[in-house]
Amino acid sequence: MNIQRFIAPTSREAMSKARRQFGDSAVILSTRQTADGFEVMAAAEESLAGIASAAQPAASAAKAAVAQSSVGSDTEAMAMSTLSFQEYVRERMLRKRREQMGEAAAPAAAAQSASVAPAAPAKPLIAEPADPIMVPVQRYNEPAEMAQPARRAQPPIRTRENAFEDTAPPARFATQEDNRMAVEISALKDMIEERFNTLAWLGSSKQNPIQSSLMHKLIRAGYSPQLARALLERLPADAGAGESLRWVMDAIQRNLRVSAAGAGLTEEGGVVALVGATGVGKTTTAAKLAAQCVKQFGAGSVGLITLDSYRVSGYEQLRAYGRMLGVVAHLAHDRAALKDLLGLLSGKRLVIIDTAGLGQRDQRVQDMLDVLEVPALKKVLVLNAGAQGDAIDETLAAFKADKLHGVVLSKVDEAVKLGPALDAAIRHQVTVRGVANGQRVPEDWQGADPATLVKLSMGTAGKSAFDPASTDMGFYFAQSGGRGMPLGGLHV
């Protein structure tokens, strides 16, 4: 008898080795888990046929021995893993089915040729196994049609769930087509509204040339179309050209928030932190404020602190200004050091904190604002008056305009158009605390006067490539007026 032992890391690999050695007629004799791996004892079915025929005459004599050894074989079978037991069941049942099909083929053919009487219903070729565990398992190399012939022939069973699926009507339109159609309809609607609003503006401008001229002047000065439309929609209809221009300038002055006369940053006192983007002039503004306070209340009334540890010589620049004014400048690296210095300078009338310049899109802006979350601290944003309107809007949004004590307009002398800065201050409802119009300390500093600022913004002279033509004004009035835009009540 040719019995071989196969050892592999898993039972599946050991079974595969036995099948490759003996083919489909491999008989698994035993399986067990050893230290070297999973062990399978197998032999060929042909080698076991002789032993079975020789043992048949002595079957009655060995019946008792078989009964005694059944406990051991059952124990060995139970020791098999689930996979090896399924392989064993599958091999036995398939072999049994082939034998039954071969034995039943000859009697069925003979009965069909000899008998003319109606035959009784034939028994099924494959008997159901008595043991419910011994169910036929599909072989890896056998098609599914051969393994389950009867199940393939049965029609699909209609249930309550899938019956509704057959009777449901198909969708009229696909989801993507519906979305595409909705987008096209929305674009067509927006285009029609834009054309009608443009025609309405062109018609009103022809009937009211004063309104058209004022719109053109406001746009050229740098004011946003939203604010310009909101003002001109409230313009008195019976006003002349000169009266209309004065009315518009007065309306802008009334809506521009500024600090009251004699209530500037130096008069208020307290702790003031100057924040803003890079290069807007925070350190120079701090020196100007310190110089104003020293001029009014003496050098002992001012304290200087800088948080600018990023810029090269940032601390040295503030120290140089402090030496000229007779004021000591201190450096704070973190929030704890800032609190200690504020406690040290608590007796000062005005404490000015200079911070590092960070762009409005820098992620460290929020970290710096968190460091400045100190009770009674006033955050003042320094804005470049000559910056683009969109950049000013982004800066106000990044530095939390609603939590600011106010803004300082710097580099007013360099601004070609002052309208964007005033427009942003009106729309974000921030208070202008001062104006810096040069580099000299402390001469180039003055309080915020709304009449002067509005006059400077409307006095733009010369032509620019960015100025719209009169024929292009219809595009500025394409959308609706100031509806939905917060203007703080717009006192007109």
Coordinates of C-alpha atoms in Angstrom, one line a residue:
M1 CA 0.0 0.0 0.0
N2 CA 1.4 3.4 -1.1
I3 CA 0.7 5.8 1.8
Q4 CA 2.5 9.1 2.0
R5 CA 2.7 11.9 4.4
F6 CA 2.3 15.6 3.3
I7 CA 3.2 18.5 5.6
A8 CA 2.4 22.2 4.8
P9 CA 1.8 25.4 6.8
T10 CA -2.0 25.2 6.2
S11 CA -4.5 22.4 5.7
R12 CA -5.4 23.7 2.2
E13 CA -1.8 23.5 1.0
A14 CA -1.4 20.0 2.5
M15 CA -4.6 18.9 0.7
S16 CA -3.3 20.4 -2.5
K17 CA 0.0 18.4 -2.3
A18 CA -2.0 15.2 -1.8
R19 CA -4.2 15.9 -4.8
R20 CA -1.3 16.7 -7.0
Q21 CA 0.4 13.4 -6.0
F22 CA -2.6 11.0 -6.3
G23 CA -5.0 12.9 -8.4
D24 CA -8.8 13.0 -7.8
S25 CA -8.7 9.4 -6.4
A26 CA -6.7 10.6 -3.3
V27 CA -8.0 9.2 0.0
I28 CA -7.3 11.2 3.1
L29 CA -6.4 8.8 5.9
S30 CA -5.7 11.2 8.7
T31 CA -4.9 14.8 9.5
R32 CA -3.3 16.5 12.5
Q33 CA -1.5 19.6 13.5
T34 CA 2.2 19.2 14.3
A35 CA 5.1 21.4 15.3
D36 CA 6.3 21.4 11.7
G37 CA 2.9 22.3 10.3
F38 CA -0.3 20.6 9.2
E39 CA 0.2 16.9 8.5
V40 CA -2.0 14.9 6.0
M41 CA -1.7 11.1 5.5
A42 CA -3.1 10.1 2.1
A43 CA -3.0 7.2 -0.3
A44 CA -4.4 6.3 -3.8
E45 CA -7.8 4.7 -4.0
E46 CA -6.4 1.9 -6.2
S47 CA -4.0 0.8 -3.5
L48 CA -6.8 0.5 -1.1
A49 CA -9.0 -1.7 -3.4
G50 CA -6.9 -4.9 -2.8
I51 CA -7.0 -4.5 0.9
A52 CA -10.8 -4.0 0.8
S53 CA -11.3 -7.2 -1.2
A54 CA -9.0 -9.3 0.9
A55 CA -10.6 -8.1 4.1
Q56 CA -14.2 -8.9 2.9
P57 CA -14.2 -12.7 3.8
A58 CA -13.0 -11.8 7.3
A59 CA -15.5 -9.0 7.8
S60 CA -17.6 -11.0 10.1
A61 CA -14.6 -11.9 12.3
A62 CA -13.4 -8.3 12.4
K63 CA -16.8 -6.8 13.1
A64 CA -16.1 -6.6 16.8
A65 CA -12.6 -5.0 16.2
V66 CA -14.2 -2.5 13.9
A67 CA -16.8 -1.6 16.5
Q68 CA -14.0 -1.1 19.1
S69 CA -11.9 1.0 16.7
S70 CA -14.9 3.2 15.7
V71 CA -14.3 5.4 18.7
G72 CA -10.7 6.1 17.6
S73 CA -11.8 6.8 14.0
D74 CA -14.6 9.1 15.2
T75 CA -12.0 10.9 17.4
E76 CA -9.7 11.2 14.4
A77 CA -12.5 12.6 12.2
M78 CA -13.5 15.1 14.8
A79 CA -9.9 16.2 15.0
M80 CA -10.0 17.3 11.4
S81 CA -10.4 21.0 10.7
T82 CA -13.5 22.3 9.0
L83 CA -11.8 22.6 5.6
S84 CA -10.4 19.0 5.7
F85 CA -13.7 17.6 6.9
Q86 CA -15.5 19.3 4.0
E87 CA -12.9 17.9 1.5
Y88 CA -13.4 14.4 3.0
V89 CA -17.3 14.7 2.7
R90 CA -17.1 16.0 -0.8
E91 CA -14.8 13.2 -2.0
R92 CA -17.0 10.5 -0.5
M93 CA -20.3 11.8 -1.8
L94 CA -19.1 12.5 -5.3
R95 CA -17.7 9.0 -5.6
K96 CA -20.9 7.5 -4.2
R97 CA -23.0 9.5 -6.7
R98 CA -20.9 8.3 -9.6
E99 CA -21.4 4.6 -8.5
Q100 CA -25.1 5.0 -8.1
M101 CA -25.5 6.7 -11.5
G102 CA -23.4 3.8 -13.1
E103 CA -25.5 1.1 -11.5
A104 CA -28.8 2.6 -12.4
A105 CA -28.0 3.2 -16.0
A106 CA -28.1 -0.4 -17.2
P107 CA -31.5 -1.5 -15.6
A108 CA -33.1 1.7 -16.8
A109 CA -32.1 1.0 -20.5
A110 CA -33.2 -2.6 -20.3
A111 CA -36.6 -1.7 -18.9
Q112 CA -37.2 0.9 -21.5
S113 CA -36.6 -1.6 -24.5
A114 CA -38.5 -4.6 -23.0
S115 CA -41.5 -3.2 -21.2
V116 CA -44.6 -1.8 -23.0
A117 CA -46.8 -1.3 -20.0
P118 CA -46.8 2.0 -18.2
A119 CA -44.0 2.0 -15.8
A120 CA -44.2 3.1 -12.2
P121 CA -42.6 6.3 -11.2
A122 CA -38.9 5.7 -11.0
K123 CA -36.9 6.4 -7.9
P124 CA -34.5 9.3 -8.0
L125 CA -31.1 8.5 -9.2
I126 CA -29.4 10.2 -6.3
A127 CA -30.8 9.4 -2.9
E128 CA -30.9 12.0 -0.2
P129 CA -28.2 11.3 2.5
A130 CA -29.5 10.1 5.8
D131 CA -27.0 12.3 7.7
P132 CA -27.9 16.0 7.3
I133 CA -24.2 16.9 7.6
M134 CA -23.3 14.8 4.6
V135 CA -24.4 17.2 1.8
P136 CA -22.7 17.3 -1.6
V137 CA -20.2 20.2 -1.9
Q138 CA -19.3 21.5 -5.3
R139 CA -15.8 20.6 -6.5
Y140 CA -13.3 23.2 -7.5
N141 CA -12.9 21.7 -11.0
E142 CA -16.5 20.8 -11.5
P143 CA -19.0 23.2 -13.2
A144 CA -21.9 24.5 -11.2
E145 CA -24.4 23.0 -13.7
M146 CA -23.2 19.5 -12.9
A147 CA -23.2 20.0 -9.2
Q148 CA -26.8 21.4 -9.0
P149 CA -28.7 20.3 -12.1
A150 CA -32.2 20.3 -10.6
R151 CA -31.8 23.8 -9.1
R152 CA -30.9 25.3 -12.5
A153 CA -34.1 24.0 -14.1
Q154 CA -36.4 25.6 -11.6
P155 CA -38.0 28.9 -12.6
P156 CA -37.3 32.0 -10.4
I157 CA -39.7 32.3 -7.5
R158 CA -41.7 35.5 -7.4
T159 CA -42.0 37.1 -4.0
R160 CA -43.8 40.2 -2.8
E161 CA -40.5 42.2 -2.9
N162 CA -39.3 41.4 -6.4
A163 CA -42.9 41.3 -7.9
F164 CA -43.1 45.1 -7.3
E165 CA -39.8 45.6 -9.1
D166 CA -41.3 44.1 -12.3
T167 CA -44.4 46.3 -12.2
A168 CA -42.7 49.6 -11.3
P169 CA -42.6 52.0 -14.3
P170 CA -39.2 53.1 -15.6
A171 CA -37.9 56.6 -14.7
R172 CA -38.9 59.2 -17.3
F173 CA -35.6 61.0 -17.1
A174 CA -32.2 60.0 -15.8
T175 CA -30.8 61.7 -12.8
Q176 CA -27.8 63.3 -14.7
E177 CA -30.1 64.6 -17.4
D178 CA -32.4 66.2 -14.8
N179 CA -29.5 67.9 -13.1
R180 CA -28.1 69.1 -16.4
M181 CA -31.5 70.5 -17.4
A182 CA -31.9 72.3 -14.0
V183 CA -28.4 73.9 -14.4
E184 CA -29.2 75.1 -17.9
I185 CA -32.6 76.5 -16.8
S186 CA -30.9 78.3 -13.9
A187 CA -28.2 79.8 -16.2
L188 CA -30.9 80.9 -18.6
K189 CA -32.8 82.6 -15.8
D190 CA -29.7 84.4 -14.5
M191 CA -28.9 85.6 -18.0
I192 CA -32.4 86.9 -18.6
E193 CA -32.4 88.8 -15.3
E194 CA -29.0 90.3 -16.0
R195 CA -30.1 91.5 -19.4
F196 CA -33.3 93.1 -18.0
N197 CA -31.4 94.8 -15.2
T198 CA -28.9 96.1 -17.7
L199 CA -31.7 97.5 -19.9
A200 CA -33.4 99.0 -16.9
W201 CA -30.1 100.8 -15.8
L202 CA -29.5 102.0 -19.4
G203 CA -33.0 103.3 -19.6
S204 CA -32.8 105.1 -16.2
S205 CA -29.4 106.6 -17.1
K206 CA -30.8 108.1 -20.2
Q207 CA -33.7 109.6 -18.3
N208 CA -31.5 110.7 -15.4
P209 CA -28.0 111.7 -16.6
I210 CA -27.1 113.1 -13.1
Q211 CA -27.4 109.6 -11.6
S212 CA -25.4 108.1 -14.4
S213 CA -22.6 110.7 -13.9
L214 CA -22.5 110.1 -10.2
M215 CA -22.3 106.4 -10.6
H216 CA -19.4 106.8 -13.0
K217 CA -17.6 109.1 -10.5
L218 CA -18.1 106.8 -7.6
I219 CA -16.8 103.8 -9.5
R220 CA -13.7 105.7 -10.7
A221 CA -13.0 106.8 -7.1
G222 CA -12.8 103.1 -6.1
Y223 CA -16.1 102.6 -4.3
S224 CA -17.9 99.3 -4.8
P225 CA -20.9 99.0 -7.1
Q226 CA -22.9 97.7 -4.2
L227 CA -22.4 100.8 -2.1
A228 CA -22.8 103.1 -5.1
R229 CA -26.1 101.6 -6.1
A230 CA -27.4 101.7 -2.5
L231 CA -26.6 105.5 -2.3
L232 CA -28.0 106.4 -5.7
E233 CA -31.2 104.5 -5.2
R234 CA -31.9 106.9 -2.3
L235 CA -30.8 110.0 -4.2
P236 CA -33.5 112.7 -4.2
A237 CA -35.1 112.9 -7.6
D238 CA -35.5 116.7 -7.7
A239 CA -31.8 117.5 -6.8
G240 CA -29.6 119.2 -9.3
A241 CA -26.0 118.2 -10.3
G242 CA -24.2 120.1 -7.5
E243 CA -26.8 119.2 -4.9
S244 CA -26.7 115.5 -5.8
L245 CA -22.9 115.4 -5.5
R246 CA -22.9 117.1 -2.1
W247 CA -25.7 114.8 -0.9
V248 CA -23.7 111.7 -1.9
M249 CA -20.6 113.0 -0.1
D250 CA -22.6 113.9 3.0
A251 CA -24.2 110.4 3.0
I252 CA -20.7 108.8 2.9
Q253 CA -19.5 111.0 5.7
R254 CA -22.5 110.1 7.9
N255 CA -21.9 106.4 7.4
L256 CA -18.1 106.5 8.0
R257 CA -17.4 105.8 11.7
V258 CA -14.5 107.8 13.2
S259 CA -13.4 108.5 16.7
A260 CA -14.8 111.7 18.3
A261 CA -12.6 114.8 18.6
G262 CA -10.4 114.6 21.6
A263 CA -11.1 110.9 22.1
G264 CA -8.2 109.3 20.1
L265 CA -6.0 106.4 21.1
T266 CA -3.6 108.5 23.2
E267 CA -6.5 110.2 25.0
E268 CA -8.3 106.9 25.7
G269 CA -5.1 105.2 27.1
G270 CA -5.1 101.6 28.1
V271 CA -3.5 98.6 26.4
V272 CA -3.5 98.9 22.6
A273 CA -2.2 96.1 20.3
L274 CA -1.4 97.0 16.7
V275 CA -2.1 94.1 14.3
G276 CA -2.0 93.8 10.5
A277 CA -0.4 92.4 7.4
T278 CA 3.3 92.6 6.6
G279 CA 4.7 96.0 5.7
V280 CA 1.7 98.2 6.5
G281 CA 3.6 100.3 9.1
K282 CA 2.7 98.9 12.5
T283 CA 6.1 99.7 14.1
T284 CA 6.1 103.3 12.7
T285 CA 2.5 103.7 13.9
A286 CA 3.4 102.5 17.4
A287 CA 6.2 105.1 17.5
K288 CA 3.8 107.9 16.4
L289 CA 1.3 106.9 19.1
A290 CA 4.1 106.8 21.7
A291 CA 5.4 110.2 20.5
Q292 CA 1.9 111.8 20.8
C293 CA 1.5 110.4 24.3
V294 CA 5.0 111.5 25.4
K295 CA 4.2 115.0 24.0
Q296 CA 1.0 115.3 26.0
F297 CA 1.7 113.3 29.2
G298 CA 5.5 112.8 29.4
A299 CA 7.8 109.8 28.8
G300 CA 6.8 108.0 32.0
S301 CA 3.3 107.5 30.7
V302 CA 4.1 105.2 27.9
G303 CA 5.1 101.5 27.7
L304 CA 6.3 99.7 24.6
I305 CA 6.1 95.9 24.1
T306 CA 6.9 94.0 20.9
L307 CA 5.9 90.4 19.9
D308 CA 7.8 90.6 16.7
S309 CA 10.4 87.9 17.1
Y310 CA 10.1 86.8 13.4
R311 CA 11.4 89.8 11.5
V312 CA 15.1 90.6 11.6
S313 CA 15.9 93.7 13.7
G314 CA 12.1 94.2 14.4
Y315 CA 12.8 94.6 18.1
E316 CA 15.8 96.8 17.4
Q317 CA 13.7 99.2 15.4
L318 CA 11.2 99.7 18.2
R319 CA 14.1 100.0 20.7
A320 CA 15.6 102.8 18.5
Y321 CA 12.3 104.7 18.5
G322 CA 12.1 104.2 22.3
R323 CA 15.5 105.6 23.0
M324 CA 14.6 108.7 21.0
L325 CA 11.5 109.1 23.1
G326 CA 13.1 108.1 26.4
V327 CA 10.9 105.0 26.6
V328 CA 12.1 101.4 27.3
A329 CA 10.9 98.8 24.8
H330 CA 10.3 95.2 26.0
L331 CA 10.2 91.9 24.1
A332 CA 7.6 89.2 24.9
H333 CA 8.0 85.7 23.3
D334 CA 4.7 84.2 24.4
R335 CA 1.4 84.9 26.2
A336 CA 2.9 84.2 29.7
A337 CA 5.7 86.8 29.1
L338 CA 3.1 89.2 27.8
K339 CA 1.0 89.0 30.9
D340 CA 4.1 89.5 33.1
L341 CA 5.1 92.6 31.2
L342 CA 1.5 94.0 31.3
G343 CA 1.6 93.5 35.1
L344 CA 4.9 95.4 35.2
L345 CA 3.6 98.3 33.1
S346 CA 0.2 98.4 34.7
G347 CA 0.9 102.0 36.0
K348 CA 1.4 103.4 32.5
R349 CA -1.2 105.5 30.9
L350 CA -0.8 103.9 27.5
V351 CA 0.9 100.6 26.7
I352 CA 1.5 99.9 23.0
I353 CA 2.0 96.3 21.7
D354 CA 3.7 95.9 18.4
T355 CA 3.0 92.5 16.7
A356 CA 4.6 90.5 13.9
G357 CA 3.3 91.2 10.4
L358 CA 1.2 88.3 9.1
G359 CA -0.6 88.1 5.8
Q360 CA -4.4 87.8 5.9
R361 CA -4.1 84.2 4.5
D362 CA -1.4 83.1 7.0
Q363 CA -2.6 80.3 9.3
R364 CA -0.7 81.9 12.3
V365 CA -3.1 84.8 12.4
Q366 CA -5.5 83.0 14.7
D367 CA -2.6 81.9 17.0
M368 CA -1.5 85.5 17.3
L369 CA -5.1 86.7 18.1
D370 CA -5.3 84.0 20.7
V371 CA -2.1 85.3 22.4
L372 CA -3.7 88.8 22.5
E373 CA -6.9 87.5 24.3
V374 CA -6.1 89.5 27.4
P375 CA -8.7 91.4 29.4
A376 CA -9.0 95.1 28.6
L377 CA -6.7 94.8 25.6
K378 CA -7.8 96.7 22.5
K379 CA -6.9 95.3 19.1
V380 CA -6.4 98.0 16.4
L381 CA -5.9 96.9 12.8
V382 CA -3.5 98.9 10.7
L383 CA -4.7 99.0 7.0
N384 CA -2.8 100.0 4.0
A385 CA -5.1 102.7 2.5
G386 CA -3.6 102.1 -1.0
A387 CA -4.4 98.4 -1.1
Q388 CA -6.9 96.7 -3.4
G389 CA -10.5 96.6 -2.2
D390 CA -10.7 92.8 -2.2
A391 CA -7.4 92.6 -0.2
I392 CA -8.8 95.0 2.4
D393 CA -12.0 93.0 2.7
E394 CA -9.9 89.8 3.2
T395 CA -7.8 91.5 5.8
L396 CA -10.8 92.7 7.8
A397 CA -12.4 89.2 7.6
A398 CA -9.2 87.5 8.7
F399 CA -8.5 89.8 11.7
K400 CA -12.2 89.6 12.9
A401 CA -13.5 93.1 12.1
D402 CA -16.3 92.7 14.6
K403 CA -13.9 92.2 17.5
L404 CA -11.6 95.1 16.6
H405 CA -11.4 98.3 18.6
G406 CA -10.9 100.2 15.3
V407 CA -8.6 100.6 12.3
V408 CA -5.7 103.0 11.4
L409 CA -5.4 104.0 7.8
S410 CA -1.7 104.0 7.0
K411 CA 0.1 105.2 3.8
V412 CA -2.6 107.6 2.9
D413 CA -0.1 109.7 1.0
E414 CA 0.7 106.7 -1.2
A415 CA -2.9 105.8 -2.0
V416 CA -4.0 106.6 -5.5
K417 CA -7.6 105.8 -4.7
L418 CA -8.8 106.2 -1.1
G419 CA -12.3 104.9 -2.0
P420 CA -11.7 101.2 -1.4
A421 CA -10.5 101.7 2.2
L422 CA -13.4 104.0 3.1
D423 CA -15.9 101.7 1.3
A424 CA -14.6 98.6 3.3
A425 CA -14.7 100.6 6.6
I426 CA -18.4 101.5 5.9
R427 CA -19.5 98.0 4.9
H428 CA -17.6 96.3 7.8
Q429 CA -18.8 99.0 10.2
V430 CA -15.4 99.6 11.8
T431 CA -14.2 102.8 13.4
V432 CA -11.3 104.8 12.0
R433 CA -9.1 105.7 14.9
G434 CA -6.3 107.6 13.1
V435 CA -4.6 108.4 9.8
A436 CA -0.9 108.0 9.0
N437 CA 0.1 109.9 5.9
G438 CA 3.9 109.6 5.9
Q439 CA 7.0 108.2 7.6
R440 CA 7.9 111.1 9.8
V441 CA 7.5 110.6 13.6
P442 CA 5.4 112.1 15.1
E443 CA 4.5 114.7 12.5
D444 CA 2.7 112.5 9.9
W445 CA -0.1 111.5 12.2
Q446 CA -3.6 113.1 12.5
G447 CA -7.0 112.2 13.7
A448 CA -9.7 110.8 11.4
D449 CA -11.8 113.6 9.9
P450 CA -14.6 112.1 7.7
A451 CA -15.1 115.3 5.6
T452 CA -11.3 115.4 4.7
L453 CA -11.2 111.7 3.9
V454 CA -14.3 111.7 1.7
K455 CA -13.0 114.8 -0.1
L456 CA -9.7 113.1 -0.7
S457 CA -11.4 110.0 -2.1
M458 CA -13.7 111.9 -4.5
G459 CA -10.9 114.2 -5.7
T460 CA -9.2 111.6 -7.9
A461 CA -7.7 113.3 -10.9
G462 CA -6.4 112.0 -14.2
K463 CA -7.3 109.0 -16.2
S464 CA -6.5 105.4 -15.5
A465 CA -6.6 102.2 -17.6
F466 CA -8.7 100.7 -14.8
D467 CA -11.4 103.4 -15.0
P468 CA -14.6 102.2 -16.7
A469 CA -16.1 104.1 -19.6
S470 CA -19.5 105.6 -19.6
T471 CA -20.7 102.9 -22.0
D472 CA -19.6 100.1 -19.6
M473 CA -21.7 101.4 -16.7
G474 CA -24.5 99.1 -17.6
F475 CA -22.5 96.0 -16.5
Y476 CA -22.1 97.5 -13.0
F477 CA -25.8 97.7 -12.6
A478 CA -26.5 94.3 -14.1
Q479 CA -27.4 92.7 -10.7
S480 CA -30.0 93.9 -8.2
G481 CA -29.3 96.9 -5.9
G482 CA -28.0 96.9 -2.3
R483 CA -30.6 94.3 -1.2
G484 CA -29.1 91.6 1.1
M485 CA -25.9 93.6 1.8
P486 CA -25.3 94.7 5.4
L487 CA -24.8 98.5 5.3
G488 CA -25.4 99.2 9.0
G489 CA -28.7 101.1 8.3
L490 CA -27.1 103.5 5.8
H491 CA -28.0 106.8 7.3
V492 CA -29.1 109.0 4.4

